[in-house]
CSV table of C-alpha atoms and ligand atoms in Angstrom, one decimal:
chain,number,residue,atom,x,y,z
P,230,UNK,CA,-4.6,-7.0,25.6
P,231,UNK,CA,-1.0,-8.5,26.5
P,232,UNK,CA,1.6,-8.4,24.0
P,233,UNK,CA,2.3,-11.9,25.0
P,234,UNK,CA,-1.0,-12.9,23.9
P,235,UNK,CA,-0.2,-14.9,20.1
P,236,UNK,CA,-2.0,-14.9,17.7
P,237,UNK,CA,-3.9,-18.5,18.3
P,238,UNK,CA,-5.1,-17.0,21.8
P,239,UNK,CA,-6.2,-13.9,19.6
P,240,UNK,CA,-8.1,-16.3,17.7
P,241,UNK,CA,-9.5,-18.1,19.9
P,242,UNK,CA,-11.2,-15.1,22.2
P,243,UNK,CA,-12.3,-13.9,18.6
P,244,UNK,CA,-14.4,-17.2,18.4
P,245,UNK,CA,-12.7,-17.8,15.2
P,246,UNK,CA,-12.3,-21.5,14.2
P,247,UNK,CA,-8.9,-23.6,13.3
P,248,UNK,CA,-10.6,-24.4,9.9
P,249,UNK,CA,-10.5,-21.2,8.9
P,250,UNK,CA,-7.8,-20.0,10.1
P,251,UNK,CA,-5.8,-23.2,7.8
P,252,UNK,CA,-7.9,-22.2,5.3
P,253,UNK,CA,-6.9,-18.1,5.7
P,254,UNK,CA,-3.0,-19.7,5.9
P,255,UNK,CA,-3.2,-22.1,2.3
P,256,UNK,CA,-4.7,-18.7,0.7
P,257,UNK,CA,-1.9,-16.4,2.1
P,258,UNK,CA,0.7,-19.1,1.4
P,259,UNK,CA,-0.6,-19.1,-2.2
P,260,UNK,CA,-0.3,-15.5,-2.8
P,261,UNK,CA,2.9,-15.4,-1.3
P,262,UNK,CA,4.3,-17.9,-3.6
P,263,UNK,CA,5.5,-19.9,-0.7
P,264,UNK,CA,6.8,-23.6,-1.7
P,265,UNK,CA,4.7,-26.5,-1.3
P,266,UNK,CA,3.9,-27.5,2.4
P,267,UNK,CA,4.8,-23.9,3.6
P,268,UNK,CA,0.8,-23.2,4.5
P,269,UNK,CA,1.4,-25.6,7.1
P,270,UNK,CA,5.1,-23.9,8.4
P,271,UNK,CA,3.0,-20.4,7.9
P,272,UNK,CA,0.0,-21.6,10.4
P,273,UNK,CA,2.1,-22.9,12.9
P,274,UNK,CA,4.3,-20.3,13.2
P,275,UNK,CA,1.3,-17.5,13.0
P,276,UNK,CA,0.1,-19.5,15.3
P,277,UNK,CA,2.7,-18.7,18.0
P,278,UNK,CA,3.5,-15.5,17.0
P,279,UNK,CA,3.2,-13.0,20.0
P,280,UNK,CA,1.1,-9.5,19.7
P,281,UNK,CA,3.6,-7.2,17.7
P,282,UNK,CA,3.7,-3.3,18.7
P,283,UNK,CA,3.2,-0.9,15.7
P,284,UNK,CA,4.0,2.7,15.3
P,285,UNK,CA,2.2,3.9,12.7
P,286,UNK,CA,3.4,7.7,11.3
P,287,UNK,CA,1.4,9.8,8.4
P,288,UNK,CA,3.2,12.6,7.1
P,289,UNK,CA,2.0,14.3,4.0
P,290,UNK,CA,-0.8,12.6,3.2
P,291,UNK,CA,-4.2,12.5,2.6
P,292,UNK,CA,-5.3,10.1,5.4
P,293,UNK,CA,-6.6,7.6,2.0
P,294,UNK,CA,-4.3,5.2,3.3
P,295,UNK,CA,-5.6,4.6,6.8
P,296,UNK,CA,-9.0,5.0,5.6
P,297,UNK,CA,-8.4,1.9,3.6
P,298,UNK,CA,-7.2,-0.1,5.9
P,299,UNK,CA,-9.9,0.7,8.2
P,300,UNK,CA,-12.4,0.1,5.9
P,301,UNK,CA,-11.1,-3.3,5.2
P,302,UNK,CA,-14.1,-4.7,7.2
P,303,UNK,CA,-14.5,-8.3,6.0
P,304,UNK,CA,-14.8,-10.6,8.5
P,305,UNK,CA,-11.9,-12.3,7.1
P,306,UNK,CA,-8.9,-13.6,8.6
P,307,UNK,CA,-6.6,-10.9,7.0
P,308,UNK,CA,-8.8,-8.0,8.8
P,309,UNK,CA,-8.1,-9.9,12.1
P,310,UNK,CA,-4.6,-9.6,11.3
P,311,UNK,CA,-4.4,-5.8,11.0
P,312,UNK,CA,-6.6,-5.9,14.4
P,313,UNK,CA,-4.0,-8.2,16.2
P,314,UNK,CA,-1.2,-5.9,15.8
P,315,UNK,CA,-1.0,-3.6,19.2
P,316,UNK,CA,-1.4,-0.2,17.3
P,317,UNK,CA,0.6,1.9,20.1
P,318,UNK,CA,0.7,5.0,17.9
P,319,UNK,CA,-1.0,6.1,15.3
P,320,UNK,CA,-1.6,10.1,14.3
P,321,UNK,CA,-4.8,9.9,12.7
P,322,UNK,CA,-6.8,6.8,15.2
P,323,UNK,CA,-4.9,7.2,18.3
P,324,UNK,CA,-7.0,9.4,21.5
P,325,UNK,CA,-4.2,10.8,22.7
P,326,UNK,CA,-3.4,14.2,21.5
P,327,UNK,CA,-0.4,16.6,23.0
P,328,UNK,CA,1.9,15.7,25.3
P,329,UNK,CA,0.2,12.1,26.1
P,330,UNK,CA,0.6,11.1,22.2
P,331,UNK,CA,3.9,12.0,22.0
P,332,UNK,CA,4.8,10.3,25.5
P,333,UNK,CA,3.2,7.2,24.2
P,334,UNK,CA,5.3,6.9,21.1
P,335,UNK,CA,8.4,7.4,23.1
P,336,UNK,CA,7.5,4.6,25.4
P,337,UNK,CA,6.3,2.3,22.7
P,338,UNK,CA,10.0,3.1,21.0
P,339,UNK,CA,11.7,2.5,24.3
P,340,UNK,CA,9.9,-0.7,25.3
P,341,UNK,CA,10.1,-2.4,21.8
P,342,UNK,CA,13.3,-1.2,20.6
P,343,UNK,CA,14.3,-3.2,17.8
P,344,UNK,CA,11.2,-5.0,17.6
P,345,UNK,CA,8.6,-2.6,16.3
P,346,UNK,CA,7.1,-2.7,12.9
P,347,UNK,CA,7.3,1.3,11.4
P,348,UNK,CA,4.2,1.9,9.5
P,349,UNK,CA,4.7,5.0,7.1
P,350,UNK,CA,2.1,6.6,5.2
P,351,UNK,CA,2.7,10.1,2.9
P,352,UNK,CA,6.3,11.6,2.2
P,353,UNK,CA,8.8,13.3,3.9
P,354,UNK,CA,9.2,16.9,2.8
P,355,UNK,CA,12.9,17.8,3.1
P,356,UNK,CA,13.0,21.5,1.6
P,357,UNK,CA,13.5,24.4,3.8
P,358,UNK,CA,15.3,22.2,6.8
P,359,UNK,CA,12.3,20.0,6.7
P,360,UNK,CA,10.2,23.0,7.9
P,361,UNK,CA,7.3,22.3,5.8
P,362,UNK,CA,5.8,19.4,7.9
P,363,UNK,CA,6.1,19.3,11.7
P,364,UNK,CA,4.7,17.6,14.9
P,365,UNK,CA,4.9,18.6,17.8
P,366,UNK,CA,7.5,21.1,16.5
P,367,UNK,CA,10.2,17.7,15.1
P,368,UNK,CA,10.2,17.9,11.5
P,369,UNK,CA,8.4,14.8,9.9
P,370,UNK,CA,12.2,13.5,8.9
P,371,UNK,CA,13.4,13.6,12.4
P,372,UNK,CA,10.0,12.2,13.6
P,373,UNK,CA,10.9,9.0,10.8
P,374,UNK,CA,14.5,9.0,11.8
P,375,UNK,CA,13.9,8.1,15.1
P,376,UNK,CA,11.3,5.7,15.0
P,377,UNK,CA,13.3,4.1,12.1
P,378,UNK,CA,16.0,3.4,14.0
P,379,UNK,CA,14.6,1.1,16.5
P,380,UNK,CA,12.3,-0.9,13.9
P,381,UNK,CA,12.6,-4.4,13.0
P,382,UNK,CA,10.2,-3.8,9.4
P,383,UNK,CA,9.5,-0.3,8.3
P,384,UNK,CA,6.3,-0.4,6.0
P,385,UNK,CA,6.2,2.3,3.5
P,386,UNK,CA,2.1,2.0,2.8
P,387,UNK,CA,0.7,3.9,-0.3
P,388,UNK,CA,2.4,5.9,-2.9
P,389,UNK,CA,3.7,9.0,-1.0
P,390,UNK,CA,5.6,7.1,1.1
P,391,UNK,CA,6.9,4.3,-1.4
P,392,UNK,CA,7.7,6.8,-4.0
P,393,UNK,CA,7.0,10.5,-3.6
P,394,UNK,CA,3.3,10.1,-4.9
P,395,UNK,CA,1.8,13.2,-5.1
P,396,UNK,CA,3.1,16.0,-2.8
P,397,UNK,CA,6.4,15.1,-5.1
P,398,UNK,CA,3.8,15.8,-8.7
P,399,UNK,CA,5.5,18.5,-10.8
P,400,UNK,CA,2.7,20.2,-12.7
P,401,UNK,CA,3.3,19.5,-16.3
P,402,UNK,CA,3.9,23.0,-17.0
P,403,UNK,CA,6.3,23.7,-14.2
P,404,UNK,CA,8.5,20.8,-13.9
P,405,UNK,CA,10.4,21.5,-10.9
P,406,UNK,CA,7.3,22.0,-8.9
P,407,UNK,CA,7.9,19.8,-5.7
P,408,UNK,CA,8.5,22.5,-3.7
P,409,UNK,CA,8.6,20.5,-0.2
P,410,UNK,CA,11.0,18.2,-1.6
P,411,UNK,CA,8.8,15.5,-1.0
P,412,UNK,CA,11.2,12.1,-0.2
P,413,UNK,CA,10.0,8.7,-0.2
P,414,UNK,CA,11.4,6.9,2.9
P,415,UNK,CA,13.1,4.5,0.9
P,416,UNK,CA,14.8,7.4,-0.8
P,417,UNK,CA,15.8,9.1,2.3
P,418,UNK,CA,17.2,5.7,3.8
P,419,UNK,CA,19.5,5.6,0.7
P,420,UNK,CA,20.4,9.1,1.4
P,421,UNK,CA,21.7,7.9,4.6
P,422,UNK,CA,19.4,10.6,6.0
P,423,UNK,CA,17.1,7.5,7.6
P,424,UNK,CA,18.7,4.3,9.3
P,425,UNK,CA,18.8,1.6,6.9
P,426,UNK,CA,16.2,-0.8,7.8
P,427,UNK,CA,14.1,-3.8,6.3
P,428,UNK,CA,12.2,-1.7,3.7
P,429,UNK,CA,8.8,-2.9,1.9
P,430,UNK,CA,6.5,-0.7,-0.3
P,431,UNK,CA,3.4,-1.4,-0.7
P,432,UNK,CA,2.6,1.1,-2.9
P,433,UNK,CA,-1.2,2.1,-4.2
P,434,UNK,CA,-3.5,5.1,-3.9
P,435,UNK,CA,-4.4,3.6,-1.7
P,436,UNK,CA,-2.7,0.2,-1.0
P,437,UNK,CA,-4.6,-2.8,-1.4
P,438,UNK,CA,-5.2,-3.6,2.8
P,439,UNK,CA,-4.9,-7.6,1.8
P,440,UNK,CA,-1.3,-7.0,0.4
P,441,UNK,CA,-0.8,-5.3,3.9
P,442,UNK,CA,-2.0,-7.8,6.1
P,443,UNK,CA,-0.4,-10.3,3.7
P,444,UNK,CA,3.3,-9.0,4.6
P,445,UNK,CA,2.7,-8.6,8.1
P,446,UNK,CA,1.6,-12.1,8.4
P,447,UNK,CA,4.9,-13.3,6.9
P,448,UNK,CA,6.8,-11.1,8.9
P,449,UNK,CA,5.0,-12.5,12.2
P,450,UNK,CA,5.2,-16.1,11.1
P,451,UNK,CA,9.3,-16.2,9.8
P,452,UNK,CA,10.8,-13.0,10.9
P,453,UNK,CA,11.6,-11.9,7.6
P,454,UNK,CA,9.8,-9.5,4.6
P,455,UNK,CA,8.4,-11.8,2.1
P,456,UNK,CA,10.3,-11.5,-1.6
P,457,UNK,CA,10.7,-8.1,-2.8
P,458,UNK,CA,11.1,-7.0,-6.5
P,459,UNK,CA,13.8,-4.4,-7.1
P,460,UNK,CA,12.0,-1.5,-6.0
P,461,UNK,CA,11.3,-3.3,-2.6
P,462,UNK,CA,7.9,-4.5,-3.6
P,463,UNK,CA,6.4,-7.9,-2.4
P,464,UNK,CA,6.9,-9.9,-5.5
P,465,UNK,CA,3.5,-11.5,-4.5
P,466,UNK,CA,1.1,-9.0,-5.3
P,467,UNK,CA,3.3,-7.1,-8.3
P,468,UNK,CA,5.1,-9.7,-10.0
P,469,UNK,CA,1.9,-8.8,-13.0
P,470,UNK,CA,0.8,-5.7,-14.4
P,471,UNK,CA,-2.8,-5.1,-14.1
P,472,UNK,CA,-3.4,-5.5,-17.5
P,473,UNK,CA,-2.0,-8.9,-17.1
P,474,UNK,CA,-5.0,-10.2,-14.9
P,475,UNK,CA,-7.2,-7.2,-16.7
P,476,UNK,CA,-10.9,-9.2,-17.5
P,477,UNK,CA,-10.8,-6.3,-21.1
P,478,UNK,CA,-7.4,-7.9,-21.8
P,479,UNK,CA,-9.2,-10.5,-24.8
P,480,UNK,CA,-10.5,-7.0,-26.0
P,481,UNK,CA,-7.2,-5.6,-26.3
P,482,UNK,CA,-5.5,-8.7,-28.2
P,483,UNK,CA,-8.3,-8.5,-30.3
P,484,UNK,CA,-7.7,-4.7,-31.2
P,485,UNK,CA,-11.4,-3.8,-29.7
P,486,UNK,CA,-10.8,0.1,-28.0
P,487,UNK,CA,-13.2,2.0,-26.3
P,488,UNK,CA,-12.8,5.4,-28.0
P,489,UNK,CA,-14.9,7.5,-25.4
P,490,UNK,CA,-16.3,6.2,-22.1
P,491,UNK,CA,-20.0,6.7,-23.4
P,492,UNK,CA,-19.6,4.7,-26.8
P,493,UNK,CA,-20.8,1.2,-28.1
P,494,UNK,CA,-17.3,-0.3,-26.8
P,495,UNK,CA,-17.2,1.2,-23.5
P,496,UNK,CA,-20.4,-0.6,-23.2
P,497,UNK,CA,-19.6,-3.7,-24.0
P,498,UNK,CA,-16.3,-3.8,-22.0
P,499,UNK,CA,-14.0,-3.1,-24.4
P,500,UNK,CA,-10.7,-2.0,-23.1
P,501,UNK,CA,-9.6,1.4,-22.3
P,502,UNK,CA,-6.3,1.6,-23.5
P,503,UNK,CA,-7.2,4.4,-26.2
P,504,UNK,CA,-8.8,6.4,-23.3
P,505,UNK,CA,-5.3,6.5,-21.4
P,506,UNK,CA,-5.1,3.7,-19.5
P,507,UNK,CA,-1.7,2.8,-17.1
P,508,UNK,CA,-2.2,-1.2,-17.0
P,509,UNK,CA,0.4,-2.6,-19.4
P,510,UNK,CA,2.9,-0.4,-17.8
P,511,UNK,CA,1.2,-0.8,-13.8
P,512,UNK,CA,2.4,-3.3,-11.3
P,513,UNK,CA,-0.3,-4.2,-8.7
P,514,UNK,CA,-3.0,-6.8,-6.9
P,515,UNK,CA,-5.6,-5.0,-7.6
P,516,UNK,CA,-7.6,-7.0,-10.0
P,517,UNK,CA,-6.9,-10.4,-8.3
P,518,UNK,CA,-7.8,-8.8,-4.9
P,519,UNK,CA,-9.9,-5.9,-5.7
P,520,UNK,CA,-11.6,-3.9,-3.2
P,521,UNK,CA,-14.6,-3.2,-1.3
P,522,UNK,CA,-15.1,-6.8,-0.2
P,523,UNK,CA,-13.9,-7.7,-3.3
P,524,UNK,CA,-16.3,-6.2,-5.4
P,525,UNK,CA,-14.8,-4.3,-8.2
P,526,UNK,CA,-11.8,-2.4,-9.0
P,527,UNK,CA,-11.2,0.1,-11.7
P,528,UNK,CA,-11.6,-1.3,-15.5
P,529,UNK,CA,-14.0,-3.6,-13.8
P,530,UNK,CA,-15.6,-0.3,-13.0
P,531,UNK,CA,-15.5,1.2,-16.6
P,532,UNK,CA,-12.7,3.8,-15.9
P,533,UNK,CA,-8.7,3.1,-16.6
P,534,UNK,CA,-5.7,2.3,-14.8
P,535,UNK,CA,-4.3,5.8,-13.2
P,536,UNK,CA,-1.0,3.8,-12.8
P,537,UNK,CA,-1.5,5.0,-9.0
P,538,UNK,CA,1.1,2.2,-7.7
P,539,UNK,CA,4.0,2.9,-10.1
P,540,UNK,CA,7.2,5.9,-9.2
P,541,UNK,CA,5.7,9.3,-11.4
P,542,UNK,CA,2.2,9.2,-10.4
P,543,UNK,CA,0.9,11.2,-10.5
P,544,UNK,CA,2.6,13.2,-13.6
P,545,UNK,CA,2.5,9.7,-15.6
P,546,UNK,CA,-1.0,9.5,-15.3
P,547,UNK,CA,-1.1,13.6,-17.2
P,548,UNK,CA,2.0,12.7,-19.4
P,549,UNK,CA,2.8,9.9,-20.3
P,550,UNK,CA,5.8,9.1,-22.1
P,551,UNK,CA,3.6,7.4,-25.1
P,552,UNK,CA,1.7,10.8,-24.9
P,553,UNK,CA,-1.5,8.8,-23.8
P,554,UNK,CA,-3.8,11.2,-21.4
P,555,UNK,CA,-6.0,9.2,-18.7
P,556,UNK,CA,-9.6,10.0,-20.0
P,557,UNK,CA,-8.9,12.9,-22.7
P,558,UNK,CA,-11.7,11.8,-24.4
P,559,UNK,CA,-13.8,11.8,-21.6
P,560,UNK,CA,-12.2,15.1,-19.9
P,561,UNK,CA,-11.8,17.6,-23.2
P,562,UNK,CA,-9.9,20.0,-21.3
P,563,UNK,CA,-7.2,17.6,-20.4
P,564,UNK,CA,-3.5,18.8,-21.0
P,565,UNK,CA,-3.3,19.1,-24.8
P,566,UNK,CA,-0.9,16.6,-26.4
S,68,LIG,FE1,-4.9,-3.5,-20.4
S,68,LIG,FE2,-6.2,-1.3,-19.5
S,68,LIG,FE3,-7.1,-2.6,-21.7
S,68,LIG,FE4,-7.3,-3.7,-19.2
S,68,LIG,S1,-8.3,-1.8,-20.0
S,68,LIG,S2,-6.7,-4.7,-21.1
S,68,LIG,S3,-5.4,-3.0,-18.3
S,68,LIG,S4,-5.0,-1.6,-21.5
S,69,LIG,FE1,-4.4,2.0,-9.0
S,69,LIG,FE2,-4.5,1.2,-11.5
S,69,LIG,FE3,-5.2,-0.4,-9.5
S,69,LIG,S1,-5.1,3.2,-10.8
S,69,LIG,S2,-6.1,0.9,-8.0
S,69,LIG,S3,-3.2,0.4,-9.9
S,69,LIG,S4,-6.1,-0.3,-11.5
């Protein structure tokens, strides 16, 4: 496929009609808080916008975050999206391996310098010169430097690479535990160890894959990162806590607490703040998106917000500062408070 192919020829090979393709915009327009009449501005302009090249680098990681992107497999719009984008490098999905993988990232960094969006999943270890990661013997920072440089958006996707996540967790008994020196990229780019480029985190373990396809689309259609918060999140999708949208949240202004996950309350939905949970304190889409086609998410599943999209986790989620454990009940030998 030609990069000059837009999206609207995209769509149109896909077989996928202008009705729902308007209808796809008016949703995305929605969740982006765009003004009134913007769903219109959005189509036309996603309409025309031309194939964009990604380069897509995992460092440490645990491969979650492609995984959920991959298994976003609805037959939506915002799945078309993510398959749209000309993935020219990729560690984990690319066929290329050796000297032909690193060959094409060089050549997609050379042809679409400047133009490119940087996709960056799991964080940059910087102890030891950087020697703990390495690819094709360049240490992970250099690797990110690089490719930084020439980027038009750089997408820090998942945890790791928003905030540290958890190859920067300090056990709770040995605080200064990070031995890699796990960075999150936005840390390193206010290090001035990374070019300084358009930053957005869409942090999650994993990241919701609609809040991904959701800033890429607004990207492609006005050239710009939607609105960020102040830790360069899309305001969007974590403007609420979770227990904000939270179906238990009439159980918790009622007082009614689950006290173990097997009880009388836990069975009738009650919510899970007494067994640990992270929600009043944990900004993400999860329970207005969900996952797995929209099926569920975690207090819809019975277990508690893990606060898996916030700076700390995962040492929060073991210590919090209210001294609230995630499932002591449920897990007796959980660190004593
Ligand atoms: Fe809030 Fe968690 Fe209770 Fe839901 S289960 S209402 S997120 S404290
Ligand atoms: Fe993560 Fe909490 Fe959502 S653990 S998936 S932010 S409910």
């Amino acid at each position: 496929m030609p990069h000059s192919e837009t999206f609207s020829d995209y769509l149109s090979r896909r077989g996928i009609s202008r009705r729902g393709f308007i209808r796809f915009c008016a949703v995305t327009a929605s969740a982006l808080a765009l003004p009134a009449g913007q769903a219109r501005a959005l189509a036309v302009a996603l309409s025309a916008a031309p194939r964009p090249s990604v380069i897509w680098l995992s460092f440490q990681e645990c491969t979650g975050c492609t995984e959920s992107l991959t298994r976003s497999s609805e037959p939506g719009i915002e799945s078309l999206i993510l398959d749209h984008l000309s993935l020219d490098y990729h560690h984990t999905l690319q066929a290329a391996s050796g000297f032909a993988a690193e060959e094409a990232r060089a050549t997609a960094i050379a042809e679409h310098f400047g133009e490119y969006i940087l996709i960056v999943d799991g964080s940059v270890p910087t102890g030891e010169q950087s020697a703990w990661s390495t690819i094709a013997g360049e240490t992970n920072l250099d690797m990110l430097s690089h490719a930084a440089d020439g980027a038009a958006l750089v997408l820090a996707v998942g945890t790791c690479a928003a905030f540290g996540g958890v190859p920067a967790a300090a056990a709770i008994q040995a605080p200064a535990l990070n031995q890699s020196g796990a960075s999150s990229v936005g840390d390193l780019m206010l290090a001035g160890l990374v070019p300084n480029r358009p930053l957005v985190n869409v942090p999650g373990c994993p990241p919701v894959p609609g809040v991904m396809s959701g800033v890429i689309a607004h990207f492609l259609a006005f050239g710009t990162p939607p609105e960020l918060d102040d830790r360069q999140r899309p305001l969007a999708w974590f403007a609420e806590t979770v227990h904000d949208r939270c179906p238990r949240l009439p159980h918790f202004n009622r007082g009614r607490f689950a006290r173990a996950f097997d009880d009388a309350g836990a069975r009738r939905g009650w919510c899970l703040y007494e067994l640990g949970c992270k929600g009043p304190e944990t900004h993400n889409a999860c329970p207005s998106v969900k996952w797995n086609l929209g099926t569920s998410f975690p207090m819809l599943s019975g277990h508690g917000c893990l606060g898996c999209s916030e700076p700390g986790f995962w040492d929060r989620a073991l210590a919090p500062d209210d001294g609230r454990f995630i499932g002591s009940a449920f897990y007796p030998d959980s660190p004593p408070d």
